[in-house]
Amino acid sequence: MAVISVALEGRPYEVHVGTGLLDKAGVIATPFLRKKVIPVVADVNARRLHGDRLAGSLMKAGHEIAWFEVPSGEPSKSWDNLRKLTDWMLSLGVERGDHVLAFGGGVVGDLTGFASAILKRGCGFIQLPTTLLAQVDSSVGGKTAINSAAGKNLIGAFHQPSLVLADISCLETLPPRELRAGYAEVLKYGVLGDAQFFDWLDEHGDAVLRLDVQAAQQAVAHSVAAKAAIVARDEKETAGARALLNLGHTFGHALEAETGFSDRLLHGEAVALGMVLAARYSARRGFLPNEAAHRLTRTTDKAGLPAEVSALGLTCDGEGLVEHMLHDKKMDGGTLPFILLRDIGNAFVTKDVELSDVARFLDEQLQAH
Ligand code: GLY
């Protein structure tokens, strides 16, 4: 097992990564659990597949669970569900010093985190992420949100969890496509700042995706450590460091918007393709050697992730995709920061990007092959 500290001044917290952590949750979380009844907000599938293990370990520690089930999928991050969840938390008498458990993927974590941020001006929460994407990204770092009619994650708050328990045995029940989509975020840490990790993934990516215990644990722990270091430097994305985590997200967001945030393209798949596009655009601008962009394309393809936008069968043009980018919540004073690459392992933020040039580049990509 690995324990990584998110070293926020005055309020550090731990992320535990390992197998069997759900069976130990009652013991590990004891310092945070003051009452007999523990509110657990659970993705329906997470509860069905792994709920007994969590309930067993909490019961052994003398607790009972009150469950609040959330259907899988982005529509659950709604005002309506937020209202129901906060009403439920109030009905249970949750106080500021109490902790609510978020048990599932990013949807449950984001919704529970935001409810905890606003309940009585902030109560505690603990993340029990069960998907690869949630374990390596959304459960760590305190970004919480719901969606609005105007877009994804537009209503939210920074609110850090008090503890994260990432049990990698939960990954065994993930659909393979979802596992691969989460793996895109693992690759991202190598591409944005750690060439050695990227090399390691090139060699051991198959083992990670086969869920070889040691390889999977190493990949998750390394990713969490990378994220923890960035969050500790720039908790609220004001100093530039955290923005690097958006590598692949600007291109990816446009593709997700064009495909209607649907099963046609999962978030992680959009990030993978977005990173390839960011690399190719960096090469076009002369920042990145072409060979590095080719290498990222090969690695992405080998992981079973989409690497060619032309294969998506989109009917829009480059300008249509750029139009989606203008609604990105990272728009700042009329310009959009892009995360580009100087090398694999060396990303940087720039606003020196003409959107008309991006549209021309995307036209070429849409027509390639
Ligand atoms: N997922 C990007 C971040 O946490 O900043």
mmCIF file of C-alpha atoms and ligand atoms in Angstrom:
data_model
loop_
_atom_site.group_PDB
_atom_site.id
_atom_site.type_symbol
_atom_site.label_atom_id
_atom_site.label_comp_id
_atom_site.label_asym_id
_atom_site.label_seq_id
_atom_site.Cartn_x
_atom_site.Cartn_y
_atom_site.Cartn_z
ATOM 1 C CA MET A 1 0.000 0.000 0.000
ATOM 2 C CA ALA A 2 1.138 3.574 -0.661
ATOM 3 C CA VAL A 3 0.177 6.642 1.367
ATOM 4 C CA ILE A 4 0.582 10.000 -0.347
ATOM 5 C CA SER A 5 0.162 13.285 1.492
ATOM 6 C CA VAL A 6 -1.490 16.255 -0.172
ATOM 7 C CA ALA A 7 0.614 18.839 1.637
ATOM 8 C CA LEU A 8 -1.736 21.798 1.917
ATOM 9 C CA GLU A 9 -0.507 24.178 4.571
ATOM 10 C CA GLY A 10 -2.296 23.634 7.862
ATOM 11 C CA ARG A 11 -4.661 20.989 6.422
ATOM 12 C CA PRO A 12 -2.755 18.171 4.792
ATOM 13 C CA TYR A 13 -4.631 14.995 3.991
ATOM 14 C CA GLU A 14 -3.719 11.460 3.001
ATOM 15 C CA VAL A 15 -4.483 9.449 -0.089
ATOM 16 C CA HIS A 16 -4.132 5.703 0.477
ATOM 17 C CA VAL A 17 -3.650 3.533 -2.604
ATOM 18 C CA GLY A 18 -3.773 -0.262 -2.409
ATOM 19 C CA THR A 19 -5.847 -3.414 -2.609
ATOM 20 C CA GLY A 20 -8.406 -4.262 0.045
ATOM 21 C CA LEU A 21 -8.714 -0.722 1.391
ATOM 22 C CA LEU A 22 -12.519 -0.921 1.469
ATOM 23 C CA ASP A 23 -12.215 -3.764 3.956
ATOM 24 C CA LYS A 24 -10.101 -1.522 6.170
ATOM 25 C CA ALA A 25 -12.093 1.685 5.622
ATOM 26 C CA GLY A 26 -13.748 1.482 9.054
ATOM 27 C CA VAL A 27 -10.361 1.399 10.764
ATOM 28 C CA ILE A 28 -8.501 3.912 8.571
ATOM 29 C CA ALA A 29 -11.341 6.445 8.635
ATOM 30 C CA THR A 30 -11.985 6.087 12.398
ATOM 31 C CA PRO A 31 -10.426 9.455 13.348
ATOM 32 C CA PHE A 32 -12.995 11.190 11.116
ATOM 33 C CA LEU A 33 -16.113 9.244 12.095
ATOM 34 C CA ARG A 34 -17.714 10.708 15.221
ATOM 35 C CA LYS A 35 -21.183 9.217 15.042
ATOM 36 C CA LYS A 36 -22.697 5.762 14.818
ATOM 37 C CA VAL A 37 -24.570 6.391 11.573
ATOM 38 C CA ILE A 38 -22.305 7.202 8.621
ATOM 39 C CA PRO A 39 -23.860 8.883 5.555
ATOM 40 C CA VAL A 40 -22.576 7.220 2.387
ATOM 41 C CA VAL A 41 -23.408 8.687 -1.014
ATOM 42 C CA ALA A 42 -22.977 5.800 -3.425
ATOM 43 C CA ASP A 43 -23.039 5.241 -7.140
ATOM 44 C CA VAL A 44 -25.627 2.461 -7.664
ATOM 45 C CA ASN A 45 -23.088 0.166 -9.317
ATOM 46 C CA ALA A 46 -20.394 0.801 -6.715
ATOM 47 C CA ARG A 47 -22.877 -0.146 -3.985
ATOM 48 C CA ARG A 48 -24.062 -3.245 -5.844
ATOM 49 C CA LEU A 49 -20.540 -4.464 -6.571
ATOM 50 C CA HIS A 50 -18.565 -3.362 -3.532
ATOM 51 C CA GLY A 51 -21.057 -2.007 -0.975
ATOM 52 C CA ASP A 52 -20.991 -5.130 1.222
ATOM 53 C CA ARG A 53 -17.245 -4.801 1.751
ATOM 54 C CA LEU A 54 -17.587 -1.178 2.814
ATOM 55 C CA ALA A 55 -20.598 -1.906 5.023
ATOM 56 C CA GLY A 56 -18.799 -4.862 6.626
ATOM 57 C CA SER A 57 -15.736 -2.838 7.540
ATOM 58 C CA LEU A 58 -17.772 0.088 8.908
ATOM 59 C CA MET A 59 -19.946 -2.311 10.916
ATOM 60 C CA LYS A 60 -16.865 -3.950 12.393
ATOM 61 C CA ALA A 61 -15.793 -0.486 13.538
ATOM 62 C CA GLY A 62 -19.185 -0.055 15.276
ATOM 63 C CA HIS A 63 -21.005 1.994 12.637
ATOM 64 C CA GLU A 64 -24.167 1.741 10.592
ATOM 65 C CA ILE A 65 -24.547 3.115 7.069
ATOM 66 C CA ALA A 66 -27.262 5.435 5.812
ATOM 67 C CA TRP A 67 -27.135 5.072 2.004
ATOM 68 C CA PHE A 68 -27.982 7.741 -0.568
ATOM 69 C CA GLU A 69 -27.886 6.156 -4.025
ATOM 70 C CA VAL A 70 -26.973 8.114 -7.125
ATOM 71 C CA PRO A 71 -27.518 6.775 -10.663
ATOM 72 C CA SER A 72 -24.317 6.563 -12.731
ATOM 73 C CA GLY A 73 -23.695 9.321 -15.265
ATOM 74 C CA GLU A 74 -23.328 13.076 -15.555
ATOM 75 C CA PRO A 75 -27.083 13.882 -15.330
ATOM 76 C CA SER A 76 -26.809 13.031 -11.604
ATOM 77 C CA LYS A 77 -24.702 16.171 -11.082
ATOM 78 C CA SER A 78 -27.858 18.294 -11.120
ATOM 79 C CA TRP A 79 -29.396 21.023 -8.964
ATOM 80 C CA ASP A 80 -32.240 18.630 -8.243
ATOM 81 C CA ASN A 81 -29.932 15.933 -6.886
ATOM 82 C CA LEU A 82 -27.915 18.494 -4.952
ATOM 83 C CA ARG A 83 -31.106 19.679 -3.255
ATOM 84 C CA LYS A 84 -32.184 16.114 -2.462
ATOM 85 C CA LEU A 85 -28.731 15.237 -1.146
ATOM 86 C CA THR A 86 -28.376 18.305 1.075
ATOM 87 C CA ASP A 87 -31.949 17.808 2.416
ATOM 88 C CA TRP A 88 -31.023 14.202 3.200
ATOM 89 C CA MET A 89 -27.804 15.248 4.946
ATOM 90 C CA LEU A 90 -29.758 17.786 7.029
ATOM 91 C CA SER A 91 -32.378 15.159 7.900
ATOM 92 C CA LEU A 92 -29.577 12.949 9.227
ATOM 93 C CA GLY A 93 -28.332 15.816 11.389
ATOM 94 C CA VAL A 94 -24.951 16.093 9.656
ATOM 95 C CA GLU A 95 -22.895 18.781 11.401
ATOM 96 C CA ARG A 96 -19.810 20.706 10.328
ATOM 97 C CA GLY A 97 -17.454 18.345 12.125
ATOM 98 C CA ASP A 98 -19.021 15.245 10.547
ATOM 99 C CA HIS A 99 -17.890 13.437 7.434
ATOM 100 C CA VAL A 100 -19.937 12.139 4.536
ATOM 101 C CA LEU A 101 -18.465 9.353 2.388
ATOM 102 C CA ALA A 102 -18.460 9.579 -1.423
ATOM 103 C CA PHE A 103 -18.380 6.039 -2.828
ATOM 104 C CA GLY A 104 -18.122 5.740 -6.614
ATOM 105 C CA GLY A 105 -16.622 7.601 -9.546
ATOM 106 C CA GLY A 106 -16.200 11.262 -10.379
ATOM 107 C CA VAL A 107 -19.924 11.976 -10.504
ATOM 108 C CA VAL A 108 -20.525 10.904 -6.913
ATOM 109 C CA GLY A 109 -17.308 12.561 -5.731
ATOM 110 C CA ASP A 110 -18.109 15.891 -7.391
ATOM 111 C CA LEU A 111 -21.721 15.933 -6.175
ATOM 112 C CA THR A 112 -20.923 14.851 -2.606
ATOM 113 C CA GLY A 113 -17.942 17.187 -2.416
ATOM 114 C CA PHE A 114 -20.036 20.161 -3.483
ATOM 115 C CA ALA A 115 -22.875 19.249 -1.098
ATOM 116 C CA SER A 116 -20.278 19.041 1.686
ATOM 117 C CA ALA A 117 -18.794 22.390 0.674
ATOM 118 C CA ILE A 118 -22.096 24.183 1.185
ATOM 119 C CA LEU A 119 -23.820 22.185 3.943
ATOM 120 C CA LYS A 120 -23.802 24.435 7.024
ATOM 121 C CA ARG A 121 -21.021 26.378 5.205
ATOM 122 C CA GLY A 122 -18.907 23.251 4.959
ATOM 123 C CA CYS A 123 -18.763 19.799 6.507
ATOM 124 C CA GLY A 124 -16.163 17.083 5.987
ATOM 125 C CA PHE A 125 -16.114 14.408 3.311
ATOM 126 C CA ILE A 126 -14.074 11.351 2.482
ATOM 127 C CA GLN A 127 -13.512 10.065 -1.024
ATOM 128 C CA LEU A 128 -13.725 6.339 -1.767
ATOM 129 C CA PRO A 129 -13.103 6.426 -5.543
ATOM 130 C CA THR A 130 -13.949 3.219 -7.404
ATOM 131 C CA THR A 131 -13.009 4.167 -10.993
ATOM 132 C CA LEU A 132 -9.517 4.700 -12.373
ATOM 133 C CA LEU A 133 -10.374 8.235 -13.464
ATOM 134 C CA ALA A 134 -11.617 9.154 -9.992
ATOM 135 C CA GLN A 135 -8.659 7.476 -8.271
ATOM 136 C CA VAL A 136 -5.988 9.300 -10.267
ATOM 137 C CA ASP A 137 -7.747 12.614 -10.832
ATOM 138 C CA SER A 138 -11.115 13.761 -9.557
ATOM 139 C CA SER A 139 -10.997 12.415 -5.978
ATOM 140 C CA VAL A 140 -7.789 14.322 -5.226
ATOM 141 C CA GLY A 141 -7.451 18.085 -5.181
ATOM 142 C CA GLY A 142 -10.821 19.387 -4.014
ATOM 143 C CA LYS A 143 -12.519 20.401 -7.258
ATOM 144 C CA THR A 144 -16.233 19.791 -6.668
ATOM 145 C CA ALA A 145 -19.155 20.751 -8.888
ATOM 146 C CA ILE A 146 -22.512 20.101 -10.455
ATOM 147 C CA ASN A 147 -23.517 20.832 -14.056
ATOM 148 C CA SER A 148 -25.796 23.597 -15.255
ATOM 149 C CA ALA A 149 -27.765 24.025 -18.470
ATOM 150 C CA ALA A 150 -24.877 26.215 -19.672
ATOM 151 C CA GLY A 151 -22.234 23.513 -19.273
ATOM 152 C CA LYS A 152 -20.379 20.925 -17.227
ATOM 153 C CA ASN A 153 -18.968 21.707 -13.774
ATOM 154 C CA LEU A 154 -19.957 25.367 -13.939
ATOM 155 C CA ILE A 155 -21.390 25.494 -10.404
ATOM 156 C CA GLY A 156 -18.894 24.376 -7.831
ATOM 157 C CA ALA A 157 -16.342 25.054 -5.135
ATOM 158 C CA PHE A 158 -12.870 24.095 -4.056
ATOM 159 C CA HIS A 159 -13.415 21.860 -1.029
ATOM 160 C CA GLN A 160 -10.765 19.333 -0.090
ATOM 161 C CA PRO A 161 -11.618 15.863 1.214
ATOM 162 C CA SER A 162 -10.193 14.857 4.606
ATOM 163 C CA LEU A 163 -9.074 11.446 3.359
ATOM 164 C CA VAL A 164 -9.029 9.485 0.098
ATOM 165 C CA LEU A 165 -9.021 5.675 -0.009
ATOM 166 C CA ALA A 166 -8.345 4.354 -3.512
ATOM 167 C CA ASP A 167 -8.909 0.596 -3.465
ATOM 168 C CA ILE A 168 -7.521 -0.654 -6.744
ATOM 169 C CA SER A 169 -9.361 -3.984 -6.414
ATOM 170 C CA CYS A 170 -12.514 -2.004 -7.362
ATOM 171 C CA LEU A 171 -11.008 -1.488 -10.829
ATOM 172 C CA GLU A 172 -11.509 -5.183 -11.614
ATOM 173 C CA THR A 173 -15.243 -4.655 -12.137
ATOM 174 C CA LEU A 174 -14.875 -1.618 -14.405
ATOM 175 C CA PRO A 175 -15.891 -2.044 -18.057
ATOM 176 C CA PRO A 176 -12.617 -2.237 -20.067
ATOM 177 C CA ARG A 177 -13.499 0.874 -22.047
ATOM 178 C CA GLU A 178 -13.913 2.888 -18.851
ATOM 179 C CA LEU A 179 -10.631 1.549 -17.506
ATOM 180 C CA ARG A 180 -8.835 2.663 -20.674
ATOM 181 C CA ALA A 181 -10.507 6.065 -20.500
ATOM 182 C CA GLY A 182 -9.200 6.504 -16.948
ATOM 183 C CA TYR A 183 -5.771 5.406 -18.150
ATOM 184 C CA ALA A 184 -5.672 8.522 -20.360
ATOM 185 C CA GLU A 185 -5.406 10.607 -17.188
ATOM 186 C CA VAL A 186 -2.529 8.382 -16.011
ATOM 187 C CA LEU A 187 -0.713 8.978 -19.307
ATOM 188 C CA LYS A 188 -1.381 12.696 -18.855
ATOM 189 C CA TYR A 189 0.902 12.907 -15.802
ATOM 190 C CA GLY A 190 3.765 11.496 -17.833
ATOM 191 C CA VAL A 191 3.111 13.737 -20.822
ATOM 192 C CA LEU A 192 2.759 16.944 -18.822
ATOM 193 C CA GLY A 193 5.701 16.650 -16.479
ATOM 194 C CA ASP A 194 7.429 13.307 -16.122
ATOM 195 C CA ALA A 195 9.178 11.768 -19.139
ATOM 196 C CA GLN A 196 10.492 8.885 -17.016
ATOM 197 C CA PHE A 197 6.967 7.959 -15.962
ATOM 198 C CA PHE A 198 5.905 8.103 -19.610
ATOM 199 C CA ASP A 199 8.756 5.693 -20.465
ATOM 200 C CA TRP A 200 7.641 3.419 -17.615
ATOM 201 C CA LEU A 201 4.065 3.472 -18.910
ATOM 202 C CA ASP A 202 5.249 2.667 -22.419
ATOM 203 C CA GLU A 203 6.846 -0.454 -20.956
ATOM 204 C CA HIS A 204 4.277 -1.411 -18.313
ATOM 205 C CA GLY A 205 1.028 0.060 -19.697
ATOM 206 C CA ASP A 206 -0.198 -3.402 -20.751
ATOM 207 C CA ALA A 207 0.299 -4.704 -17.216
ATOM 208 C CA VAL A 208 -1.500 -1.673 -15.754
ATOM 209 C CA LEU A 209 -4.461 -2.229 -18.070
ATOM 210 C CA ARG A 210 -4.447 -5.963 -17.244
ATOM 211 C CA LEU A 211 -4.673 -4.799 -13.625
ATOM 212 C CA ASP A 212 -1.544 -6.569 -12.574
ATOM 213 C CA VAL A 213 -1.696 -5.563 -8.900
ATOM 214 C CA GLN A 214 1.801 -4.182 -8.604
ATOM 215 C CA ALA A 215 1.752 -2.296 -11.899
ATOM 216 C CA ALA A 216 -1.731 -0.850 -11.293
ATOM 217 C CA GLN A 217 -0.849 0.229 -7.769
ATOM 218 C CA GLN A 218 2.371 1.854 -8.962
ATOM 219 C CA ALA A 219 0.585 3.699 -11.776
ATOM 220 C CA VAL A 220 -2.186 4.990 -9.488
ATOM 221 C CA ALA A 221 0.172 5.936 -6.653
ATOM 222 C CA HIS A 222 2.568 7.718 -9.031
ATOM 223 C CA SER A 223 -0.311 9.625 -10.641
ATOM 224 C CA VAL A 224 -1.731 10.641 -7.267
ATOM 225 C CA ALA A 225 1.707 11.806 -6.105
ATOM 226 C CA ALA A 226 2.047 13.917 -9.265
ATOM 227 C CA LYS A 227 -1.362 15.466 -8.734
ATOM 228 C CA ALA A 228 -0.756 15.993 -5.003
ATOM 229 C CA ALA A 229 2.466 17.904 -5.731
ATOM 230 C CA ILE A 230 0.684 20.195 -8.203
ATOM 231 C CA VAL A 231 -2.312 20.795 -5.930
ATOM 232 C CA ALA A 232 -0.007 21.612 -2.995
ATOM 233 C CA ARG A 233 1.701 24.280 -5.161
ATOM 234 C CA ASP A 234 -1.433 25.765 -6.681
ATOM 235 C CA GLU A 235 -4.590 24.684 -4.870
ATOM 236 C CA LYS A 236 -6.985 27.022 -6.661
ATOM 237 C CA GLU A 237 -5.423 27.103 -10.133
ATOM 238 C CA THR A 238 -4.189 30.659 -9.764
ATOM 239 C CA ALA A 239 -0.412 30.175 -10.028
ATOM 240 C CA GLY A 240 -0.160 28.330 -13.361
ATOM 241 C CA ALA A 241 0.913 24.913 -12.071
ATOM 242 C CA ARG A 242 -2.567 23.389 -11.743
ATOM 243 C CA ALA A 243 -3.561 24.617 -15.189
ATOM 244 C CA LEU A 244 -1.120 22.036 -16.611
ATOM 245 C CA LEU A 245 -3.578 19.352 -15.450
ATOM 246 C CA ASN A 246 -5.853 20.641 -18.202
ATOM 247 C CA LEU A 247 -3.503 19.247 -20.865
ATOM 248 C CA GLY A 248 -5.674 17.746 -23.585
ATOM 249 C CA HIS A 249 -8.816 19.173 -22.009
ATOM 250 C CA THR A 250 -9.382 22.191 -24.287
ATOM 251 C CA PHE A 251 -9.290 20.148 -27.503
ATOM 252 C CA GLY A 252 -11.003 17.301 -25.646
ATOM 253 C CA HIS A 253 -13.789 19.522 -24.341
ATOM 254 C CA ALA A 254 -14.589 20.686 -27.872
ATOM 255 C CA LEU A 255 -14.822 17.058 -29.039
ATOM 256 C CA GLU A 256 -16.985 16.089 -26.052
ATOM 257 C CA ALA A 257 -19.298 19.023 -26.709
ATOM 258 C CA GLU A 258 -19.541 18.129 -30.413
ATOM 259 C CA THR A 259 -20.408 14.507 -29.535
ATOM 260 C CA GLY A 260 -22.983 15.681 -26.986
ATOM 261 C CA PHE A 261 -21.077 14.509 -23.862
ATOM 262 C CA SER A 262 -22.295 11.027 -24.745
ATOM 263 C CA ASP A 263 -21.035 7.452 -24.924
ATOM 264 C CA ARG A 264 -19.701 8.280 -28.362
ATOM 265 C CA LEU A 265 -16.658 9.742 -26.657
ATOM 266 C CA LEU A 266 -15.958 9.267 -22.946
ATOM 267 C CA HIS A 267 -14.227 12.077 -21.065
ATOM 268 C CA GLY A 268 -10.952 10.152 -20.783
ATOM 269 C CA GLU A 269 -11.066 9.269 -24.474
ATOM 270 C CA ALA A 270 -11.540 12.942 -25.295
ATOM 271 C CA VAL A 271 -8.565 13.811 -23.083
ATOM 272 C CA ALA A 272 -6.413 11.194 -24.846
ATOM 273 C CA LEU A 273 -7.318 12.537 -28.264
ATOM 274 C CA GLY A 274 -6.991 16.087 -26.927
ATOM 275 C CA MET A 275 -3.422 15.383 -25.808
ATOM 276 C CA VAL A 276 -2.535 14.019 -29.246
ATOM 277 C CA LEU A 277 -4.014 17.158 -30.828
ATOM 278 C CA ALA A 278 -2.159 19.407 -28.367
ATOM 279 C CA ALA A 279 1.062 17.580 -29.274
ATOM 280 C CA ARG A 280 0.454 17.871 -33.030
ATOM 281 C CA TYR A 281 -0.476 21.518 -32.700
ATOM 282 C CA SER A 282 2.691 22.098 -30.614
ATOM 283 C CA ALA A 283 4.719 20.461 -33.394
ATOM 284 C CA ARG A 284 2.992 22.617 -36.016
ATOM 285 C CA ARG A 285 3.961 25.705 -34.023
ATOM 286 C CA GLY A 286 7.576 24.487 -33.841
ATOM 287 C CA PHE A 287 7.604 23.921 -30.079
ATOM 288 C CA LEU A 288 7.737 20.115 -30.170
ATOM 289 C CA PRO A 289 9.721 17.712 -32.382
ATOM 290 C CA ASN A 290 7.387 15.832 -34.750
ATOM 291 C CA GLU A 291 8.757 12.529 -33.486
ATOM 292 C CA ALA A 292 7.461 13.276 -29.964
ATOM 293 C CA ALA A 293 3.957 13.851 -31.347
ATOM 294 C CA HIS A 294 4.227 10.563 -33.300
ATOM 295 C CA ARG A 295 5.341 8.757 -30.157
ATOM 296 C CA LEU A 296 2.361 10.042 -28.178
ATOM 297 C CA THR A 297 0.056 8.960 -31.012
ATOM 298 C CA ARG A 298 1.536 5.430 -30.956
ATOM 299 C CA THR A 299 1.281 5.151 -27.162
ATOM 300 C CA THR A 300 -2.313 6.395 -27.164
ATOM 301 C CA ASP A 301 -3.288 3.974 -29.913
ATOM 302 C CA LYS A 302 -1.531 1.067 -28.147
ATOM 303 C CA ALA A 303 -3.603 1.767 -25.024
ATOM 304 C CA GLY A 304 -6.775 1.330 -27.097
ATOM 305 C CA LEU A 305 -7.571 5.036 -26.907
ATOM 306 C CA PRO A 306 -8.641 7.180 -29.873
ATOM 307 C CA ALA A 307 -5.749 8.973 -31.539
ATOM 308 C CA GLU A 308 -7.346 10.226 -34.782
ATOM 309 C CA VAL A 309 -10.088 12.830 -34.764
ATOM 310 C CA SER A 310 -10.926 11.904 -38.377
ATOM 311 C CA ALA A 311 -12.080 8.476 -37.126
ATOM 312 C CA LEU A 312 -14.855 10.029 -35.028
ATOM 313 C CA GLY A 313 -17.035 10.693 -38.075
ATOM 314 C CA LEU A 314 -17.779 14.285 -37.064
ATOM 315 C CA THR A 315 -19.707 16.436 -39.486
ATOM 316 C CA CYS A 316 -18.483 19.812 -38.161
ATOM 317 C CA ASP A 317 -15.444 21.794 -39.327
ATOM 318 C CA GLY A 318 -12.557 23.266 -37.342
ATOM 319 C CA GLU A 319 -14.437 26.468 -36.690
ATOM 320 C CA GLY A 320 -17.319 24.495 -35.212
ATOM 321 C CA LEU A 321 -14.942 22.877 -32.749
ATOM 322 C CA VAL A 322 -13.324 26.211 -31.865
ATOM 323 C CA GLU A 323 -16.812 27.593 -31.197
ATOM 324 C CA HIS A 324 -17.188 24.984 -28.424
ATOM 325 C CA MET A 325 -13.865 26.085 -26.978
ATOM 326 C CA LEU A 326 -15.226 29.609 -26.524
ATOM 327 C CA HIS A 327 -17.671 28.226 -23.957
ATOM 328 C CA ASP A 328 -14.837 26.612 -21.993
ATOM 329 C CA LYS A 329 -14.863 27.739 -18.365
ATOM 330 C CA LYS A 330 -11.137 28.424 -18.630
ATOM 331 C CA MET A 331 -11.827 31.433 -20.887
ATOM 332 C CA ASP A 332 -10.097 34.366 -19.277
ATOM 333 C CA GLY A 333 -10.662 37.961 -20.372
ATOM 334 C CA GLY A 334 -11.636 36.887 -23.895
ATOM 335 C CA THR A 335 -8.648 34.594 -24.429
ATOM 336 C CA LEU A 336 -8.258 30.902 -23.893
ATOM 337 C CA PRO A 337 -5.104 29.486 -22.314
ATOM 338 C CA PHE A 338 -3.733 26.424 -24.147
ATOM 339 C CA ILE A 339 -1.493 23.767 -22.666
ATOM 340 C CA LEU A 340 1.169 22.929 -25.229
ATOM 341 C CA LEU A 341 4.302 20.775 -25.186
ATOM 342 C CA ARG A 342 8.016 21.378 -25.607
ATOM 343 C CA ASP A 343 8.697 17.702 -25.096
ATOM 344 C CA ILE A 344 7.074 14.634 -23.599
ATOM 345 C CA GLY A 345 7.259 15.538 -19.910
ATOM 346 C CA ASN A 346 7.452 19.283 -20.511
ATOM 347 C CA ALA A 347 4.117 21.090 -20.870
ATOM 348 C CA PHE A 348 3.558 24.828 -20.652
ATOM 349 C CA VAL A 349 0.633 27.253 -20.592
ATOM 350 C CA THR A 350 0.294 29.885 -23.286
ATOM 351 C CA LYS A 351 -2.283 32.407 -24.399
ATOM 352 C CA ASP A 352 -0.334 33.095 -27.566
ATOM 353 C CA VAL A 353 -2.669 31.033 -29.733
ATOM 354 C CA GLU A 354 -4.807 32.375 -32.567
ATOM 355 C CA LEU A 355 -8.112 30.538 -32.581
ATOM 356 C CA SER A 356 -8.322 30.937 -36.371
ATOM 357 C CA ASP A 357 -5.021 29.018 -36.632
ATOM 358 C CA VAL A 358 -6.416 26.312 -34.330
ATOM 359 C CA ALA A 359 -9.496 26.090 -36.582
ATOM 360 C CA ARG A 360 -7.283 25.605 -39.687
ATOM 361 C CA PHE A 361 -5.265 22.943 -37.857
ATOM 362 C CA LEU A 362 -8.461 21.146 -36.828
ATOM 363 C CA ASP A 363 -9.770 21.266 -40.400
ATOM 364 C CA GLU A 364 -6.633 19.372 -41.464
ATOM 365 C CA GLN A 365 -7.023 16.880 -38.640
ATOM 366 C CA LEU A 366 -10.685 16.279 -39.446
ATOM 367 C CA GLN A 367 -9.767 15.491 -43.047
ATOM 368 C CA ALA A 368 -6.581 13.485 -42.419
ATOM 369 C CA HIS A 369 -6.425 9.871 -43.708
HETATM 370 N N1 GLY B 1 -8.824 17.656 -13.092
HETATM 371 C C1 GLY B 1 -8.042 18.825 -13.094
HETATM 372 C C2 GLY B 1 -7.772 19.364 -11.736
HETATM 373 O O1 GLY B 1 -8.105 18.731 -10.765
HETATM 374 O O2 GLY B 1 -7.236 20.449 -11.615
#
